[in-house]
Coordinates of C-alpha atoms and ligand atoms in Angstrom, one line a residue:
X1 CA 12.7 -3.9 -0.6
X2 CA 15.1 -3.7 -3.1
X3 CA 15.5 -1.7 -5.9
X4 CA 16.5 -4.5 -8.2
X5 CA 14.0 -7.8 -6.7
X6 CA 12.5 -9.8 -9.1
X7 CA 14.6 -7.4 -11.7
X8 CA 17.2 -8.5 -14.6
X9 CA 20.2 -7.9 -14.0
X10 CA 23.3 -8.1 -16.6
X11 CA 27.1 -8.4 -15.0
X12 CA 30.1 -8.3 -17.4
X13 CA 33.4 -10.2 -15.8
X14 CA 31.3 -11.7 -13.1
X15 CA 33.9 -14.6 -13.2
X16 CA 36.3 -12.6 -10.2
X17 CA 36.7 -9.7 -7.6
X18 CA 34.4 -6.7 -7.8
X19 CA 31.8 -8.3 -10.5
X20 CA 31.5 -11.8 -8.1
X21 CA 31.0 -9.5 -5.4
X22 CA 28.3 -7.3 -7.2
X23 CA 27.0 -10.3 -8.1
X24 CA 26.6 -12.2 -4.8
X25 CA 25.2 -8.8 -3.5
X26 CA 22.5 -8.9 -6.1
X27 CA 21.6 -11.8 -5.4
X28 CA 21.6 -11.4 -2.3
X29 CA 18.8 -8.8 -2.9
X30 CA 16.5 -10.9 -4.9
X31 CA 17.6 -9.9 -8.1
X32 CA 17.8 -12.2 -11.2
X33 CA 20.8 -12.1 -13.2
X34 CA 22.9 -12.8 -16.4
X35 CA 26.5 -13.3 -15.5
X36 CA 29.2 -12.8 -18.6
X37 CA 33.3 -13.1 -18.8
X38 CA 35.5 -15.9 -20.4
X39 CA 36.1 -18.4 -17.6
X40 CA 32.9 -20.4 -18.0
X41 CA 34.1 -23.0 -15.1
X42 CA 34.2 -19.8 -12.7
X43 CA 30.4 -18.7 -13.9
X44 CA 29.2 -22.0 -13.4
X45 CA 30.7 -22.6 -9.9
X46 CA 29.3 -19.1 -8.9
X47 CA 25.7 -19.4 -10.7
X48 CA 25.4 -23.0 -8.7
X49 CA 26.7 -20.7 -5.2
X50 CA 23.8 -18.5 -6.0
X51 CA 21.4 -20.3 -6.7
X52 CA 21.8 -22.5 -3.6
X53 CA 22.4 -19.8 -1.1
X54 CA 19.9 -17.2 -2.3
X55 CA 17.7 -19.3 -4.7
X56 CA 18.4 -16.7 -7.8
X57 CA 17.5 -17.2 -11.1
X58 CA 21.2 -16.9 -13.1
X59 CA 21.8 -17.6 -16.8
X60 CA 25.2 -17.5 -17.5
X61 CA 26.9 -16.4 -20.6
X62 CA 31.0 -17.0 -21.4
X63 CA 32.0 -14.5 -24.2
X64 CA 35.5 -12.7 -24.4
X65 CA 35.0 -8.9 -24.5
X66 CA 37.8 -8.2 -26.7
X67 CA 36.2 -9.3 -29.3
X68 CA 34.3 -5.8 -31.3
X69 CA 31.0 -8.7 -31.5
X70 CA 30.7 -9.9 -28.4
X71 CA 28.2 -7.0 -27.1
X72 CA 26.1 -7.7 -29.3
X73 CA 25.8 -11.7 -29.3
X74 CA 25.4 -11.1 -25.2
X75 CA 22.3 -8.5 -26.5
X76 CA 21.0 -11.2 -28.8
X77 CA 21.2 -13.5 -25.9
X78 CA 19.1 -11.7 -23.5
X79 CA 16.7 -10.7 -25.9
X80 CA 16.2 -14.3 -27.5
X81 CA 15.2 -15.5 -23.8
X82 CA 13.0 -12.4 -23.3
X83 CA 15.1 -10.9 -20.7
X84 CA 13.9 -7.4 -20.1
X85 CA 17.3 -6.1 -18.4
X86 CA 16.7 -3.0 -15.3
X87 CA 20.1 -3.2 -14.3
X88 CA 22.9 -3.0 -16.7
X89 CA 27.0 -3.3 -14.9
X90 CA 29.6 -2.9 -17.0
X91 CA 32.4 -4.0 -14.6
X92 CA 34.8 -6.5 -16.8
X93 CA 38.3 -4.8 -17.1
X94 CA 41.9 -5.1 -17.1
X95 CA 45.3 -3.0 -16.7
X96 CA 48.8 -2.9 -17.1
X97 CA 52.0 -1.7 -16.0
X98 CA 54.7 -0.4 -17.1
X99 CA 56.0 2.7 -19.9
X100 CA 54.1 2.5 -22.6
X101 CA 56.1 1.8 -25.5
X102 CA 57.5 -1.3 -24.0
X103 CA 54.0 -2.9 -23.7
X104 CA 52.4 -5.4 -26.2
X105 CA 50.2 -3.5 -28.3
X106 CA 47.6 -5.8 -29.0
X107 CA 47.2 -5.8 -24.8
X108 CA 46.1 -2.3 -25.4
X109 CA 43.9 -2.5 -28.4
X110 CA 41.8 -5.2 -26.3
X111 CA 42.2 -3.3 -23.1
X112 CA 40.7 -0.3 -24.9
X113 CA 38.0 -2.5 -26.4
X114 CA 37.0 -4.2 -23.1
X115 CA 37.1 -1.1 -20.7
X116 CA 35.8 1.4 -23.1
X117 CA 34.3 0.2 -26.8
X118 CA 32.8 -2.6 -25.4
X119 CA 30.8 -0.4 -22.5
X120 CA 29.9 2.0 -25.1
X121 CA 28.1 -0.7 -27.4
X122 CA 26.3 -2.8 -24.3
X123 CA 25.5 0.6 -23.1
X124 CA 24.3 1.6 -26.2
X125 CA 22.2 -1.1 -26.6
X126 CA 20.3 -2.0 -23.5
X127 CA 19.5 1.6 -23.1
X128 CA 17.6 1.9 -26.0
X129 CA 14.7 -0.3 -23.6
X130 CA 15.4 1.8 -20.6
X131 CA 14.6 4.9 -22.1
X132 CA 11.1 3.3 -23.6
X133 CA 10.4 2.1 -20.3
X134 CA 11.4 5.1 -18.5
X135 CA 13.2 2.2 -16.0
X136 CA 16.9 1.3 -15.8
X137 CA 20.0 1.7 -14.1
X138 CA 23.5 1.2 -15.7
X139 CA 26.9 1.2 -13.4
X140 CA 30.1 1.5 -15.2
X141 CA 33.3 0.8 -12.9
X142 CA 35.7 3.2 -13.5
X143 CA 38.6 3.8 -11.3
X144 CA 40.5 6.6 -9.1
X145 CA 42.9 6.7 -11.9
X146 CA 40.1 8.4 -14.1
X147 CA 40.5 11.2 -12.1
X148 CA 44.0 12.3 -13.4
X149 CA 46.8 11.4 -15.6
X150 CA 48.8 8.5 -14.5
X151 CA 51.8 7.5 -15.9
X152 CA 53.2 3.7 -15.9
X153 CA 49.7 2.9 -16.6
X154 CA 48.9 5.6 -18.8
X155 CA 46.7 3.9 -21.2
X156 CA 44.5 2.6 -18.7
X157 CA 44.0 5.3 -16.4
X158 CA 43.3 7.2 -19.8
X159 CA 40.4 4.6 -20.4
X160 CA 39.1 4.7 -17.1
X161 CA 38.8 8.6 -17.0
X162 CA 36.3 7.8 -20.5
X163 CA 34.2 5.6 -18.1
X164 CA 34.0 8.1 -15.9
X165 CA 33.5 11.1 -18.2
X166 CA 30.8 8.6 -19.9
X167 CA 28.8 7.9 -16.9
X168 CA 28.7 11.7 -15.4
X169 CA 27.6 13.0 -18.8
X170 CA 25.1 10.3 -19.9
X171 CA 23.7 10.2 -16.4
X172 CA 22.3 14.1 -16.8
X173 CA 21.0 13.4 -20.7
X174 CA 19.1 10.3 -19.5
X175 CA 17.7 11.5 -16.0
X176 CA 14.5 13.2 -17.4
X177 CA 14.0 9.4 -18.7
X178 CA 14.1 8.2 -15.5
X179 CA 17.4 6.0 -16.0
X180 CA 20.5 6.3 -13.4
X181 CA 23.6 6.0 -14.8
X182 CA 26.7 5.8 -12.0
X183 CA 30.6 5.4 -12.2
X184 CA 32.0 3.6 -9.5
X185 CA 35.1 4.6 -8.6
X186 CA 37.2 2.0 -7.1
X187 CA 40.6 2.5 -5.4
X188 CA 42.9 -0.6 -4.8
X189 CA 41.5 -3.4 -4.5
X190 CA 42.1 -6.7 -3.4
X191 CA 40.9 -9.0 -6.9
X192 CA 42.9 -10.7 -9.2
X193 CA 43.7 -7.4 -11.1
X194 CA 46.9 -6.8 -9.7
X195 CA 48.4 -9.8 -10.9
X196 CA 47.4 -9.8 -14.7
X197 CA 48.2 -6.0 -14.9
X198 CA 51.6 -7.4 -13.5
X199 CA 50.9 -3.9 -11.0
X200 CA 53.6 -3.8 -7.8
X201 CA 52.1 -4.8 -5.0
X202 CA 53.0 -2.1 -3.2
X203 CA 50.3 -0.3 -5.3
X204 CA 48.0 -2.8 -2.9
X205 CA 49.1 -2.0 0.4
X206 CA 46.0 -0.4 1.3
X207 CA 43.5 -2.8 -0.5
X208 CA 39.8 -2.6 -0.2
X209 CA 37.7 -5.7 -0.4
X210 CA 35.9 -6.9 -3.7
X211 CA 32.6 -6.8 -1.1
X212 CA 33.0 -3.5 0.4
X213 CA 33.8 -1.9 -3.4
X214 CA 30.6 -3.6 -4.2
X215 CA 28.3 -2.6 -1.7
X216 CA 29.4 0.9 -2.1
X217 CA 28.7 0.9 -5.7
X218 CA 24.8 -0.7 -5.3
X219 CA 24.1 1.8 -2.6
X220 CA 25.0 4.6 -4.3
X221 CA 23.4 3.7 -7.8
X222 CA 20.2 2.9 -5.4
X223 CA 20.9 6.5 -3.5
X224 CA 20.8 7.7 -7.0
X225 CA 24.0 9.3 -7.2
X226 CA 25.8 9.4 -10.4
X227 CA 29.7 8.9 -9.1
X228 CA 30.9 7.0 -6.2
X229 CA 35.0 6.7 -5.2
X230 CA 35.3 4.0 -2.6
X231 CA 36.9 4.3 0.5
X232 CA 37.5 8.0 2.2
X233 CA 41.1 8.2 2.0
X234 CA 40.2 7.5 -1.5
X235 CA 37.9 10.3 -1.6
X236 CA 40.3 12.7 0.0
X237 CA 43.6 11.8 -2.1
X238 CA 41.4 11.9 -5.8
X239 CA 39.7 15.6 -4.6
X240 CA 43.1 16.8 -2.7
X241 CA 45.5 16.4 -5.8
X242 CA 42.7 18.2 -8.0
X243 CA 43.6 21.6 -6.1
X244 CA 47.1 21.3 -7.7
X245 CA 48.5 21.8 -10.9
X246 CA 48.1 18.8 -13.4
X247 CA 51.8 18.9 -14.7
X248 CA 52.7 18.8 -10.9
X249 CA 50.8 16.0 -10.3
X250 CA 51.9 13.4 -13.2
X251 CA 55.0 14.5 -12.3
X252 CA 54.0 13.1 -8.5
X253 CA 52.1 10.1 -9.8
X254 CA 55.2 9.2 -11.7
X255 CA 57.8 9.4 -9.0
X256 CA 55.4 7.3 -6.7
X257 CA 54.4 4.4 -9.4
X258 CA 58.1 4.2 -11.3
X259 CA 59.5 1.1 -11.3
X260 CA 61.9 0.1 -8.3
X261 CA 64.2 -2.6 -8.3
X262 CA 62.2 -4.0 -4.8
X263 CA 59.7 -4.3 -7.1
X264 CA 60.8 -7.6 -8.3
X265 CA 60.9 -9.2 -4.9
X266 CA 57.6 -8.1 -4.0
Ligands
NAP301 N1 41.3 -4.2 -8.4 C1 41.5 -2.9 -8.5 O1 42.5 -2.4 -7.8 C2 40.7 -1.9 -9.3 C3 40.7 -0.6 -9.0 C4 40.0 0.3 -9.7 C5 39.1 -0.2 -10.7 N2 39.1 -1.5 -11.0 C6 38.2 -2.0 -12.0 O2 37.3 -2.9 -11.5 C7 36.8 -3.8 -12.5 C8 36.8 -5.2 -12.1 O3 38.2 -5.6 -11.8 P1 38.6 -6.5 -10.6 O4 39.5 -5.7 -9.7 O5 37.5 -7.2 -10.1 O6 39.6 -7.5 -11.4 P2 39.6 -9.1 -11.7 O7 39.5 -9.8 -10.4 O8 40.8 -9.3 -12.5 O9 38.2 -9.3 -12.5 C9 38.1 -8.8 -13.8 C10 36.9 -9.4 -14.5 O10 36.8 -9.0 -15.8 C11 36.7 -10.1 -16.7 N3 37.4 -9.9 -18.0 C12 38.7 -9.5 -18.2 N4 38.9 -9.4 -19.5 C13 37.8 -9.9 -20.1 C14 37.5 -10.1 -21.5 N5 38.4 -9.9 -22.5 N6 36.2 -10.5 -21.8 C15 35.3 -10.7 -20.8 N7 35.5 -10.5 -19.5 C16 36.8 -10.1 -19.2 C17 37.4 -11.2 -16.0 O11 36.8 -12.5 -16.4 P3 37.6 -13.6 -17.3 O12 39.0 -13.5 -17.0 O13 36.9 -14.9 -16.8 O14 37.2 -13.2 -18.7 C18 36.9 -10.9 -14.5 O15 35.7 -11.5 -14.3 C19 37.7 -3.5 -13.8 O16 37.0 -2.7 -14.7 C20 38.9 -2.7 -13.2 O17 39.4 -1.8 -14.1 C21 39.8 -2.4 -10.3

């Protein structure tokens, strides 16, 4: 049986890649959900997949993370229907591409509230119940680009290494409550991603599936583990370039993701 049957479960940017995928895989397991993101069309299409293929119980929720209230009018939504949320994934996220001073800042300010303040504050929140019920599990998607600096997309590998830092630390403060906290850590990945962070798609070459990211992340939050990097060339390439200096391997990350002038046919 499932960790999560019969359990609440709360999936920010369920709309597309990784989140559908957790989503479907939840379902899949017998777990109720609340689905959130901005396309509403998208959540309706997928809560009407689900609950014809797997007969789940789905409320849907449109809200656009970027805005600094929107945690907490999703909170107010679950708790006005009495939803007593077990499984908390904070998956909605975007990135970009490019040197940084050439990019629109407002893109950052709202990636930085989406992938970061906005984990923080529905983090924040739903744990408070966890904690009192000494039941919960929270998932945070992070990224391999946590795991080092990373220029070209510098701002959001910078807010990807939070989620990750987030997760591992919170994970050992709430343990002795008996609530998991893991940061999955996907490489590429074959979603809709590349194209809004405008990323080369040579970055994609070697794409993993929205389905396969997914499973890994629900079997290692059931497994208990509180960090997960997809895919074992993933695994080796994030742990490998950790025994080498970190100015030595910007440096690296920098000649490989710079800007080529195939780019533009690709
Ligand atoms: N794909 C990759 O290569 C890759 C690699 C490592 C980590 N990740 C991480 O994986 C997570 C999921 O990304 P993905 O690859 O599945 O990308 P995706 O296909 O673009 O999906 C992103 C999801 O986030 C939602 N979202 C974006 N901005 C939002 C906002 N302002 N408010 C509410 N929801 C918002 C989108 O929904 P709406 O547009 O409908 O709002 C969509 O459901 C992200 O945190 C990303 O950083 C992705």
């Amino acid at each position: 049986m499932s960790r999560w049957q019969n359990r609440w479960a709360v999936v920010t940017g369920a709309s597309a890649g990784i989140g559908q995928s957790l989503a479907e895989q939840l379902a899949a397991r017998g777990t109720k959900l609340v689905l959130t993101a901005r396309r509403l069309d998208r959540l309706e299409d997928l809560a009407d997949k689900l609950r014809s293929d797997h007969s789940a119980t789905v409320e849907i929720y449109p809200l656009d993370l970027s805005k600094p209230g929107a945690p907490g009018e999703l909170f107010a939504f679950t708790q006005g229907k009495g939803i007593v949320v077990d499984l908390l994934i904070n998956n909605a996220g975007f990135g970009s591409y490019g040197e940084f001073h050439q990019g629109s800042l407002d893109w950052f300010r709202d990636m930085v509230q989406v992938n970061v303040s906005a984990v923080v504050d529905l983090t924040h929140r739903y744990l408070a119940g966890m904690i009192e019920r000494r039941r919960g599990d929270i998932m945070i998607v992070s990224s391999v680009a946590a795991f080092q600096p990373v220029p070209y997309i510098s701002c959001y590998a910078a807010t990807k290494g939070f989620d990750l830092l987030f997760s591992e630390a919170l994970a050992e403060e709430v343990r002795r409550y008996g609530v998991r906290v893991l940061a999955l850590c996907p490489g590429s990945t074959d979603t809709e991603f590349m194209t809004i962070a405008k990323q080369p798609a040579r970055m994609f070459r070697f794409a993993e599936s929205a389905d396969k990211v997914a499973r890994t992340g629900l079997d290692a939050l059931e497994a208990g583990k509180t960090y997960v990097i997809s895919g074992w060339w993933n695994y080796f390439q994030t742990h490998a370039q950790r025994l080498v200096p970190r100015p030595f391997v910007a440096r690296s990350a920098a000649a490989l993701l710079g800007p080529r002038e195939s780019d533009q046919s690709s």
